[in-house]
Amino acid sequence: MSRQVSLGCIVLAVVFFSGCNTGDPASTERDAPQQYVLREGLNNYSGTCDTMMNDGLPATNYGLSNSMWSGYWGNSPDEETTRSLLRFDLSLIPEDAEVVSATLRLVFNNVVAMASDYVITLEIFEADREWVETEATWQNASGTVVWDTSGGDYSGWVGLMNIPRPGYGSGDAIQISLDTAVVQRWVSNPADNRGMLFRNTSENTLDDSEKSYVVFYTKNFPTEAHRPRLTIEADLK
């Protein structure tokens, strides 16, 4: 048996219920996990924040850009190491919900590697400090607050991306399974949700002649399907 329910909060989401009978006369139907699909513009959702940071232009904010970079440029006096920040508002999910899975989908604008058979590895960490999308830079989390460490404060591991080159290019999408324990904490304690920081693991190991970076589309990209998407499945109590 299935039924469809539409939930409204600040944003709008479509939630699906389903149940199955095990055949045991004493058993009762149990609802399947509910799915929340979060993407800027989808069902009027407007809870995405994203930007990038650039150590070559440490006072520049990129919050209005339609792309965000992570990695090492090389051969450029102004643009060298870049990192990205991404956060989703999860307030439409009940705080007592039990997160079953969390999957992040990103679409590439570009992938550049120092060799044709190179694999770029991006780690996703928890951001440790509140940041403002239209103010965050390599130096500052907001207009008046400086990062403890330039390039963003981060700690706990959330996910990992291995991006082969060739293998991915402009318009291709990648899906990353996020640590459900971290996402659970964000749902249960919204104040803990400071979002994610993307860092290329090779950013400090390449020389000036080498490049290794990826470019993802942001929430500002005109094509909605190319914007970052977070899908969370959760059991409700």
XYZ file of C-alpha atoms in Angstrom:
237
model
C 0.000 0.000 0.000
C 1.333 3.450 -0.750
C 0.247 6.991 -0.208
C 1.854 10.309 -1.029
C 2.009 13.182 1.432
C 3.202 16.729 0.771
C 4.909 18.482 3.679
C 5.297 22.234 3.863
C 7.719 24.259 5.983
C 9.804 27.175 4.808
C 10.518 24.946 1.862
C 8.336 22.371 0.131
C 9.161 18.686 -0.122
C 7.429 15.608 -1.391
C 7.564 12.650 0.972
C 6.684 9.075 0.055
C 5.326 6.378 2.361
C 5.137 2.684 1.599
C 4.718 -0.482 3.569
C 4.781 -4.218 2.971
C 3.268 -7.212 4.709
C 5.739 -9.929 5.660
C 3.042 -12.595 5.546
C 3.092 -13.067 9.315
C -0.519 -12.663 10.540
C 0.795 -11.051 13.712
C 2.952 -8.504 11.878
C 1.923 -4.937 11.096
C 2.828 -2.789 8.145
C 5.877 -0.609 8.582
C 6.463 2.610 6.709
C 9.500 2.790 4.452
C 11.984 5.638 4.997
C 10.781 9.014 3.823
C 12.833 10.733 1.165
C 13.760 14.413 1.174
C 15.303 15.824 -2.008
C 16.948 19.210 -1.444
C 18.050 21.323 -4.395
C 17.807 25.063 -4.884
C 14.588 25.875 -6.742
C 13.110 22.365 -6.491
C 9.631 22.633 -4.940
C 10.527 26.201 -3.887
C 13.472 25.045 -1.763
C 15.824 27.953 -1.048
C 18.112 26.588 1.649
C 21.407 26.075 -0.205
C 24.511 28.146 0.540
C 27.720 27.653 -1.451
C 30.896 29.511 -2.316
C 34.626 28.957 -2.831
C 37.824 30.323 -1.295
C 41.038 31.203 -3.131
C 44.388 31.739 -1.430
C 45.671 33.706 -4.439
C 42.864 36.232 -3.952
C 42.398 35.854 -0.188
C 39.968 38.751 0.267
C 37.682 37.850 -2.659
C 34.222 36.372 -2.135
C 32.632 34.090 -4.750
C 29.163 33.690 -3.241
C 27.394 34.869 -6.394
C 29.413 32.687 -8.770
C 27.748 29.862 -10.705
C 30.723 27.547 -10.081
C 32.991 26.545 -7.199
C 36.538 25.230 -7.412
C 38.545 22.798 -5.300
C 42.214 22.034 -5.894
C 45.514 23.479 -7.026
C 45.877 25.665 -10.109
C 49.646 26.101 -10.473
C 51.363 28.476 -12.914
C 49.279 31.406 -11.726
C 50.391 34.248 -9.447
C 46.842 35.046 -8.361
C 44.966 31.752 -8.272
C 46.568 28.768 -6.606
C 44.806 26.700 -3.937
C 41.005 26.723 -3.863
C 38.458 25.116 -1.553
C 34.660 25.030 -1.587
C 31.949 25.451 1.045
C 28.439 23.985 0.807
C 25.539 23.899 3.254
C 21.912 22.737 3.053
C 19.175 23.895 5.423
C 17.715 20.687 6.890
C 14.964 22.289 8.959
C 12.137 20.605 7.030
C 13.253 17.228 8.439
C 11.892 16.558 11.954
C 14.655 16.701 14.548
C 13.703 13.288 15.948
C 13.909 11.597 12.527
C 16.431 8.777 12.147
C 18.667 9.311 9.114
C 19.043 6.149 7.037
C 21.097 7.519 4.148
C 22.406 10.809 2.761
C 23.628 11.210 -0.818
C 25.175 14.336 -2.307
C 24.988 14.847 -6.070
C 27.243 17.382 -7.802
C 27.611 18.222 -11.492
C 31.010 19.032 -12.981
C 31.762 22.208 -14.876
C 35.342 21.071 -15.474
C 37.980 18.579 -14.329
C 41.687 19.366 -14.793
C 44.490 16.963 -13.847
C 48.255 17.051 -14.258
C 48.234 13.760 -16.184
C 45.732 11.982 -18.405
C 45.499 8.988 -16.052
C 45.465 10.971 -12.809
C 42.818 10.474 -10.094
C 41.795 13.571 -8.150
C 40.712 12.887 -4.571
C 38.506 15.361 -2.749
C 37.781 14.981 0.941
C 34.626 16.463 2.436
C 34.930 17.759 5.993
C 32.608 19.441 8.456
C 33.038 23.197 8.576
C 33.849 24.162 12.167
C 32.714 27.767 12.045
C 29.616 29.588 10.849
C 30.237 31.288 7.503
C 28.294 33.694 5.332
C 27.859 32.810 1.674
C 28.302 36.350 0.339
C 31.135 37.271 2.730
C 33.336 34.188 3.219
C 36.863 34.386 1.768
C 40.155 32.566 2.233
C 40.808 34.869 5.197
C 37.351 35.404 6.665
C 34.342 33.259 7.560
C 32.220 36.406 7.387
C 32.783 40.114 7.010
C 33.914 40.526 10.624
C 35.042 37.018 11.647
C 38.446 35.644 10.653
C 39.016 31.911 10.204
C 41.267 30.438 12.897
C 43.208 28.902 10.003
C 43.227 30.575 6.597
C 41.275 28.562 4.058
C 38.532 27.557 6.465
C 38.200 25.757 9.789
C 37.202 22.111 9.468
C 37.413 18.788 11.313
C 35.256 15.661 11.055
C 35.272 13.654 7.838
C 31.938 13.574 5.976
C 32.696 11.954 2.617
C 35.211 11.240 -0.143
C 35.322 11.644 -3.922
C 37.736 9.827 -6.242
C 37.556 11.535 -9.631
C 39.471 9.839 -12.482
C 40.681 11.853 -15.427
C 39.617 10.900 -18.020
C 36.333 9.647 -16.715
C 34.463 12.782 -15.743
C 33.961 15.984 -17.697
C 31.667 18.962 -18.078
C 28.029 18.061 -17.461
C 28.797 14.737 -15.777
C 27.437 14.098 -12.288
C 28.964 12.366 -9.289
C 27.108 10.991 -6.265
C 28.754 10.774 -2.850
C 27.467 8.869 0.165
C 27.811 11.064 3.241
C 28.465 9.882 6.788
C 24.976 9.324 8.191
C 26.144 9.935 11.770
C 27.228 13.454 10.840
C 24.035 14.195 8.916
C 22.016 12.763 11.815
C 23.649 15.265 14.150
C 22.840 18.108 11.757
C 19.193 17.026 11.709
C 18.930 16.492 15.474
C 20.905 19.605 16.412
C 20.484 22.231 13.662
C 23.020 24.551 15.310
C 25.710 21.953 14.529
C 25.048 22.243 10.790
C 27.782 24.555 9.539
C 27.980 22.749 6.242
C 30.818 21.065 4.379
C 34.279 22.049 3.186
C 35.814 20.403 0.092
C 39.587 19.972 0.004
C 41.814 18.372 -2.638
C 44.172 15.938 -0.895
C 47.038 16.871 -3.237
C 46.788 20.640 -2.802
C 50.033 20.833 -0.798
C 52.048 18.258 -2.750
C 52.062 19.641 -6.308
C 54.688 21.980 -7.731
C 54.053 25.130 -9.767
C 54.007 23.272 -13.082
C 51.208 20.917 -12.017
C 47.445 21.349 -11.831
C 44.790 19.274 -10.100
C 41.367 20.775 -9.560
C 37.664 20.262 -10.150
C 34.896 22.769 -10.788
C 31.299 22.116 -9.729
C 28.178 24.072 -10.604
C 26.603 25.965 -7.694
C 23.064 26.897 -6.705
C 23.382 29.986 -8.926
C 23.701 28.014 -12.161
C 20.684 28.694 -14.428
C 19.968 25.010 -15.129
C 18.285 23.696 -11.979
C 19.252 20.062 -12.636
C 22.957 21.008 -12.460
C 22.753 22.522 -8.984
C 23.965 20.653 -5.865
C 21.411 18.136 -4.596
C 21.201 16.380 -1.241
C 18.906 13.368 -0.875
C 18.176 12.181 2.655
C 16.152 9.115 3.607
C 14.892 9.061 7.179
C 12.597 7.065 9.437
C 10.051 9.186 11.298
C 8.941 8.349 14.811
